[in-house]
Short mmCIF file of C-alpha atoms in Angstrom, two decimals:
data_model
loop_
_atom_site.label_atom_id
_atom_site.label_comp_id
_atom_site.label_asym_id
_atom_site.label_seq_id
_atom_site.Cartn_x
_atom_site.Cartn_y
_atom_site.Cartn_z
CA UNK A 171 0.00 -0.01 0.01
CA UNK A 172 1.25 3.46 -0.84
CA UNK A 173 2.13 5.81 2.03
CA UNK A 174 -0.80 8.01 1.08
CA UNK A 175 -3.21 5.06 1.05
CA UNK A 176 -1.87 3.94 4.44
CA UNK A 177 -2.36 7.43 5.78
CA UNK A 178 -5.96 7.43 4.55
CA UNK A 179 -6.51 3.98 6.10
CA UNK A 180 -5.31 5.29 9.44
CA UNK A 181 -7.38 8.44 9.23
CA UNK A 182 -10.48 6.24 8.74
CA UNK A 183 -9.36 3.93 11.56
CA UNK A 184 -8.85 6.98 13.72
CA UNK A 185 -12.40 8.18 13.23
CA UNK A 186 -14.04 4.80 13.70
CA UNK A 187 -11.70 2.98 16.03
CA UNK A 188 -8.89 4.44 18.11
CA UNK A 189 -6.31 6.53 16.25
CA UNK A 190 -7.94 9.90 15.49
CA UNK A 191 -5.34 12.63 15.23
CA UNK A 192 -6.86 15.68 17.04
CA UNK A 193 -9.63 16.38 19.50
CA UNK A 194 -13.10 16.06 17.88
CA UNK A 195 -14.49 19.20 19.50
CA UNK A 196 -11.78 21.26 17.72
CA UNK A 197 -11.93 19.31 14.45
CA UNK A 198 -15.72 19.31 14.21
CA UNK A 199 -16.29 22.92 15.24
CA UNK A 200 -13.69 24.14 12.74
CA UNK A 201 -14.93 22.17 9.70
CA UNK A 202 -16.64 25.25 8.24
CA UNK A 203 -13.25 26.89 7.65
CA UNK A 204 -10.94 23.86 7.44
CA UNK A 205 -12.68 22.48 4.34
CA UNK A 206 -12.58 25.73 2.34
CA UNK A 207 -9.00 26.26 3.54
CA UNK A 208 -8.12 22.84 2.11
CA UNK A 209 -9.79 23.75 -1.19
CA UNK A 210 -7.83 27.03 -1.33
CA UNK A 211 -4.72 24.94 -1.45
CA UNK A 212 -5.74 23.99 -4.97
CA UNK A 213 -7.83 26.93 -6.24
CA UNK A 214 -8.57 30.49 -5.10
CA UNK A 215 -12.29 31.07 -4.66
CA UNK A 216 -13.75 34.53 -5.08
CA UNK A 217 -15.99 36.19 -2.48
CA UNK A 218 -19.19 35.08 -4.13
CA UNK A 219 -18.05 31.45 -4.40
CA UNK A 220 -16.88 31.40 -0.81
CA UNK A 221 -20.19 32.87 0.39
CA UNK A 222 -22.26 30.36 -1.52
CA UNK A 223 -20.05 27.50 -0.32
CA UNK A 224 -20.40 28.74 3.26
CA UNK A 225 -24.20 28.71 3.03
CA UNK A 226 -24.35 25.26 1.63
CA UNK A 227 -21.72 23.89 3.97
CA UNK A 228 -23.78 25.00 6.99
CA UNK A 229 -26.50 22.57 5.99
CA UNK A 230 -24.06 19.79 5.44
CA UNK A 231 -22.51 20.34 8.88
CA UNK A 232 -25.94 20.21 10.53
CA UNK A 233 -26.71 16.90 8.76
CA UNK A 234 -23.37 15.49 9.74
CA UNK A 235 -23.71 16.48 13.34
CA UNK A 236 -27.14 14.98 13.74
CA UNK A 237 -26.53 11.86 11.58
CA UNK A 238 -22.96 10.83 12.40
CA UNK A 239 -21.83 12.17 15.76
CA UNK A 240 -24.02 9.78 17.82
CA UNK A 241 -22.56 6.88 15.85
CA UNK A 242 -19.00 8.12 16.41
CA UNK A 243 -19.71 7.96 20.19
CA UNK A 244 -21.12 4.47 19.91
CA UNK A 245 -18.24 3.22 17.78
CA UNK A 246 -15.61 4.64 20.13
CA UNK A 247 -17.31 3.12 23.17
CA UNK A 248 -17.73 -0.20 21.45
CA UNK A 249 -14.03 -0.10 20.47
CA UNK A 250 -13.07 0.59 24.07
CA UNK A 251 -15.09 -2.40 25.22
CA UNK A 252 -13.36 -4.59 22.61
CA UNK A 253 -9.95 -3.33 23.61
CA UNK A 254 -10.54 -4.18 27.23
CA UNK A 255 -9.77 -7.83 26.38
CA UNK A 256 -6.23 -9.17 26.72
CA UNK A 257 -6.14 -9.85 22.98
CA UNK A 258 -8.08 -8.59 19.98
CA UNK A 259 -8.25 -10.14 16.56
CA UNK A 260 -7.75 -8.36 13.24
CA UNK A 261 -11.29 -9.29 12.24
CA UNK A 262 -12.68 -7.45 15.24
CA UNK A 263 -10.78 -4.32 14.27
CA UNK A 264 -11.82 -4.66 10.68
CA UNK A 265 -15.53 -4.40 11.59
CA UNK A 266 -14.88 -1.00 13.08
CA UNK A 267 -12.87 0.01 10.08
CA UNK A 268 -15.59 -1.09 7.66
CA UNK A 269 -18.18 0.96 9.51
CA UNK A 270 -15.84 3.95 9.42
CA UNK A 271 -15.40 3.58 5.70
CA UNK A 272 -19.19 3.43 5.25
CA UNK A 273 -19.60 6.66 7.20
CA UNK A 274 -16.93 8.25 5.06
CA UNK A 275 -18.76 7.24 1.91
CA UNK A 276 -21.92 8.82 3.25
CA UNK A 277 -20.10 12.09 3.88
CA UNK A 278 -18.65 12.08 0.36
CA UNK A 279 -22.09 11.37 -1.09
CA UNK A 280 -23.53 14.35 0.73
CA UNK A 281 -20.62 16.62 -0.25
CA UNK A 282 -20.53 15.62 -3.90
CA UNK A 283 -23.48 17.80 -5.10
CA UNK A 284 -21.88 20.88 -3.55
CA UNK A 285 -18.57 20.10 -5.27
CA UNK A 286 -20.39 19.70 -8.56
CA UNK A 287 -21.95 23.14 -8.16
CA UNK A 288 -18.61 24.65 -7.18
CA UNK A 289 -16.85 23.02 -10.11
CA UNK A 290 -19.42 24.30 -12.62
CA UNK A 291 -18.89 27.87 -11.44
CA UNK A 292 -15.11 27.99 -11.77
CA UNK A 293 -13.59 30.49 -14.15
CA UNK A 294 -10.88 29.79 -16.75
CA UNK A 295 -8.11 31.18 -14.58
CA UNK A 296 -9.28 29.04 -11.67
CA UNK A 297 -9.24 25.90 -13.81
CA UNK A 298 -5.67 26.62 -14.92
CA UNK A 299 -4.74 27.31 -11.27
CA UNK A 300 -6.17 23.90 -10.37
CA UNK A 301 -4.18 22.24 -13.10
CA UNK A 302 -0.95 23.81 -11.87
CA UNK A 303 -1.78 22.74 -8.29
CA UNK A 304 -2.28 19.19 -9.42
CA UNK A 305 1.21 19.17 -10.96
CA UNK A 306 2.77 20.75 -7.89
CA UNK A 307 1.04 18.41 -5.43
CA UNK A 308 2.00 15.39 -7.58
CA UNK A 309 5.66 16.44 -7.46
CA UNK A 310 5.44 16.93 -3.71
CA UNK A 311 3.88 13.47 -3.19
CA UNK A 312 6.55 11.83 -5.29
CA UNK A 313 9.26 13.58 -3.35
CA UNK A 314 7.71 12.66 0.00
CA UNK A 315 6.94 9.03 -0.68
CA UNK A 316 9.41 7.89 -3.29
CA UNK A 317 12.58 9.80 -2.37
CA UNK A 318 15.62 7.79 -1.44
CA UNK A 319 16.29 4.09 -1.92
CA UNK A 320 14.16 1.28 -0.53
CA UNK A 321 15.93 1.34 2.79
CA UNK A 322 15.25 5.11 3.26
CA UNK A 323 11.58 4.69 2.32
CA UNK A 324 11.26 1.84 4.83
CA UNK A 325 12.77 3.99 7.58
CA UNK A 326 10.42 6.89 6.78
CA UNK A 327 7.39 4.54 6.95
CA UNK A 328 8.41 3.24 10.32
CA UNK A 329 9.03 6.76 11.66
CA UNK A 330 5.57 7.94 10.46
CA UNK A 331 3.83 4.98 11.94
CA UNK A 332 5.52 5.37 15.33
CA UNK A 333 4.63 9.00 15.35
CA UNK A 334 0.94 8.29 14.71
CA UNK A 335 0.84 5.67 17.42
CA UNK A 336 2.71 7.58 20.12
CA UNK A 337 -0.25 9.57 21.39
CA UNK A 338 -2.29 6.40 21.88
CA UNK A 339 0.30 4.10 23.40
CA UNK A 340 3.05 6.44 24.44
CA UNK A 341 6.63 5.53 23.60
CA UNK A 342 6.92 2.27 21.64
CA UNK A 343 8.80 -0.60 23.30
CA UNK A 344 11.63 -2.33 21.46
CA UNK A 345 9.35 -5.26 20.67
CA UNK A 346 6.70 -2.94 19.28
CA UNK A 347 9.25 -1.05 17.17
CA UNK A 348 10.53 -4.36 15.84
CA UNK A 349 6.96 -5.32 14.87
CA UNK A 350 6.38 -2.03 13.15
CA UNK A 351 9.61 -2.50 11.14
CA UNK A 352 8.48 -6.05 10.13
CA UNK A 353 5.10 -4.63 9.02
CA UNK A 354 6.84 -2.05 6.82
CA UNK A 355 8.99 -4.71 5.16
CA UNK A 356 5.93 -6.89 4.48
CA UNK A 357 4.01 -4.20 2.56
CA UNK A 358 3.67 -4.53 -1.16
CA UNK A 359 4.55 -1.37 -3.09
CA UNK A 360 1.58 0.54 -4.56
CA UNK A 361 2.75 4.13 -4.52
CA UNK A 362 3.49 4.26 -8.23
CA UNK A 363 0.10 2.79 -9.06
CA UNK A 364 -1.58 5.31 -6.74
CA UNK A 365 0.29 8.24 -8.36
CA UNK A 366 -0.68 7.03 -11.84
CA UNK A 367 -4.31 6.57 -10.86
CA UNK A 368 -4.39 10.03 -9.26
CA UNK A 369 -2.95 11.58 -12.44
CA UNK A 370 -5.60 9.89 -14.57
CA UNK A 371 -8.32 11.14 -12.25
CA UNK A 372 -6.96 14.69 -12.38
CA UNK A 373 -6.82 14.60 -16.17
CA UNK A 374 -10.48 13.40 -16.29
CA UNK A 375 -11.56 16.19 -13.94
CA UNK A 376 -9.70 18.87 -15.91
CA UNK A 377 -11.16 17.52 -19.13
CA UNK A 378 -14.64 17.88 -17.68
CA UNK A 379 -13.98 21.36 -16.36
CA UNK A 380 -12.81 22.63 -19.70
CA UNK A 381 -16.30 21.87 -21.20
CA UNK A 382 -18.29 23.10 -18.19
CA UNK A 383 -20.01 25.75 -20.25
CA UNK A 384 -21.73 22.90 -22.17
CA UNK A 385 -24.02 21.27 -19.63
CA UNK A 386 -24.73 18.27 -21.87
CA UNK A 387 -21.04 17.51 -22.20
CA UNK A 388 -20.01 18.53 -18.70
CA UNK A 389 -22.40 16.33 -16.67
CA UNK A 390 -21.32 12.93 -17.97
CA UNK A 391 -17.63 13.79 -17.94
CA UNK A 392 -17.78 15.07 -14.37
CA UNK A 393 -19.78 11.99 -13.32
CA UNK A 394 -17.03 9.78 -14.77
CA UNK A 395 -14.34 11.78 -12.91
CA UNK A 396 -16.20 11.50 -9.61
CA UNK A 397 -17.04 7.82 -9.89
CA UNK A 398 -15.30 5.51 -7.35
CA UNK A 399 -11.77 4.81 -8.48
CA UNK A 400 -11.46 1.31 -6.99
CA UNK A 401 -13.51 -0.18 -9.79
CA UNK A 402 -10.78 0.80 -12.25
CA UNK A 403 -7.90 -0.69 -10.38
CA UNK A 404 -6.01 -3.56 -11.95
CA UNK A 405 -6.31 -6.94 -10.32
CA UNK A 406 -2.71 -6.71 -9.23
CA UNK A 407 -3.20 -3.37 -7.55
CA UNK A 408 -6.41 -4.49 -5.86
CA UNK A 409 -4.63 -7.58 -4.48
CA UNK A 410 -1.74 -5.46 -3.19
CA UNK A 411 -4.12 -3.07 -1.43
CA UNK A 412 -5.97 -5.97 0.18
CA UNK A 413 -2.68 -7.53 1.29
CA UNK A 414 -1.49 -4.29 2.90
CA UNK A 415 -4.82 -3.71 4.61
CA UNK A 416 -4.62 -7.18 6.16
CA UNK A 417 -1.04 -6.63 7.33
CA UNK A 418 -1.99 -3.28 8.89
CA UNK A 419 -4.92 -4.71 10.82
CA UNK A 420 -2.62 -7.53 12.01
CA UNK A 421 -0.11 -4.88 13.12
CA UNK A 422 -2.69 -3.07 15.27
CA UNK A 423 -3.89 -6.28 16.88
CA UNK A 424 -0.31 -7.38 17.65
CA UNK A 425 0.77 -4.01 19.00
CA UNK A 426 -2.20 -4.22 21.39
CA UNK A 427 -1.05 -7.67 22.49
CA UNK A 428 2.45 -6.39 23.07
CA UNK A 429 1.33 -3.30 25.01
CA UNK A 430 2.02 -2.83 28.67
CA UNK A 431 -0.69 -2.13 31.29
CA UNK A 432 0.25 1.54 31.21
CA UNK A 433 0.00 1.69 27.42
CA UNK A 434 -3.44 0.03 27.45
CA UNK A 435 -4.60 2.42 30.12
CA UNK A 436 -3.43 5.39 28.03
CA UNK A 437 -5.12 4.03 24.93
CA UNK A 438 -8.44 3.45 26.62
CA UNK A 439 -8.34 6.78 28.42
CA UNK A 440 -7.72 8.61 25.11
CA UNK A 441 -10.63 6.76 23.41
CA UNK A 442 -12.93 7.48 26.33
CA UNK A 443 -11.96 11.18 26.24
CA UNK A 444 -12.81 11.29 22.53
CA UNK A 445 -16.17 9.63 23.04
CA UNK A 446 -16.98 12.12 25.77
CA UNK A 447 -15.97 15.07 23.64
CA UNK A 448 -18.07 13.87 20.73
CA UNK A 449 -21.04 13.32 23.06
CA UNK A 450 -20.67 16.87 24.35
CA UNK A 451 -20.91 18.59 20.95
CA UNK A 452 -24.18 20.41 20.57
CA UNK A 453 -25.84 20.29 17.13
CA UNK A 454 -28.21 23.06 18.14
CA UNK A 455 -25.40 25.64 18.06
CA UNK A 456 -23.14 24.93 15.07
CA UNK A 457 -20.04 27.02 14.69
CA UNK A 458 -20.61 30.18 12.61
CA UNK A 459 -17.22 30.80 11.11
CA UNK A 460 -16.84 32.29 7.66
CA UNK A 461 -14.65 30.55 5.19
CA UNK A 462 -14.02 33.93 3.52
CA UNK A 463 -12.71 35.61 6.66
CA UNK A 464 -11.15 32.75 8.56
CA UNK A 465 -11.54 32.58 12.36
#
C-alpha cells in the first residue's frame, strides 16, 4: 500500500476505532473553515463562491452532526469495550474500520453535489490554477513518498507509523518497534500505481472542467471523474491493497497484544476522552465561522 493510502486507512481507523489525530471538539467545530481552507490549497475562490459555499456547507454540517456524531460515540465506546480484552483479533478491528469507511462514503455522497456546483462555477483562470496545483502536489507526493532508496523509504514509513501511534500508546517498546519494522517490510509497493491513478483522475476532472459551459457534455464527464476509483484498479493493484490492509490490521492487533498495562490504560483513556468530547458537541449551536474571513 502506498504511504498516502496507508495514511488514509489510518485516518479512517482514527475516526471509527482508536487513532484519531486531534480532538473532535476542535476538528468538528472548525470544519466550516478547514474544508474551504483545504480547497484554497488547490484553487482560489472569489468572495461570491466562498459565500455560496459557506451557506451550503452550513446545511451539510448540521446533517453530519445529527446523523454521524451519535454513531461516532457508539463506535468509540464499542471499540473501548473490545480493547478491554487481553487480545483482539484483526477481524474485530476490521469491523470498526468497515463501518468507518461506510460513514466516510456517506459524507462524500452528501458533499458531492456541492462540489459539482462549485466546479461548474469555476472560471478559466481558476481551472488553470487547479491544473498547476495538481502538478505541484504530484511532485510533492513523489518527493515525499518515493525519495531515497528502498531502505530510506522503509525507515520513513516506520518513523511515520511510530509518530501516529505515540499519542495512543506512548513511547513504543523495542518489541513494538521491531513489529512495526516487520510490518513495513511486508508491505507490497503501490505508490507508483496510486500516483498514476491520481494523475488519470486529475486529467479526467480537468477534461470535464474545460467543457463546463456545455451542460450536456459537462455532466457525464464530471460523473465519470467523480465515480469511485477502486472499480478501475487492476487486479494486481487491488490484491496489493488488500494484502497491505490485512497486514496493517494484524499490526494493530499485535501492538495491542504487546502493549504494557500503562499503554493500554493510556489508549483506553484517550478513546474514552474522545467519546466524551463527541457526546458533548451540541448540534443546536453549530459554529458560525466564515470561510471567507477565517476565524
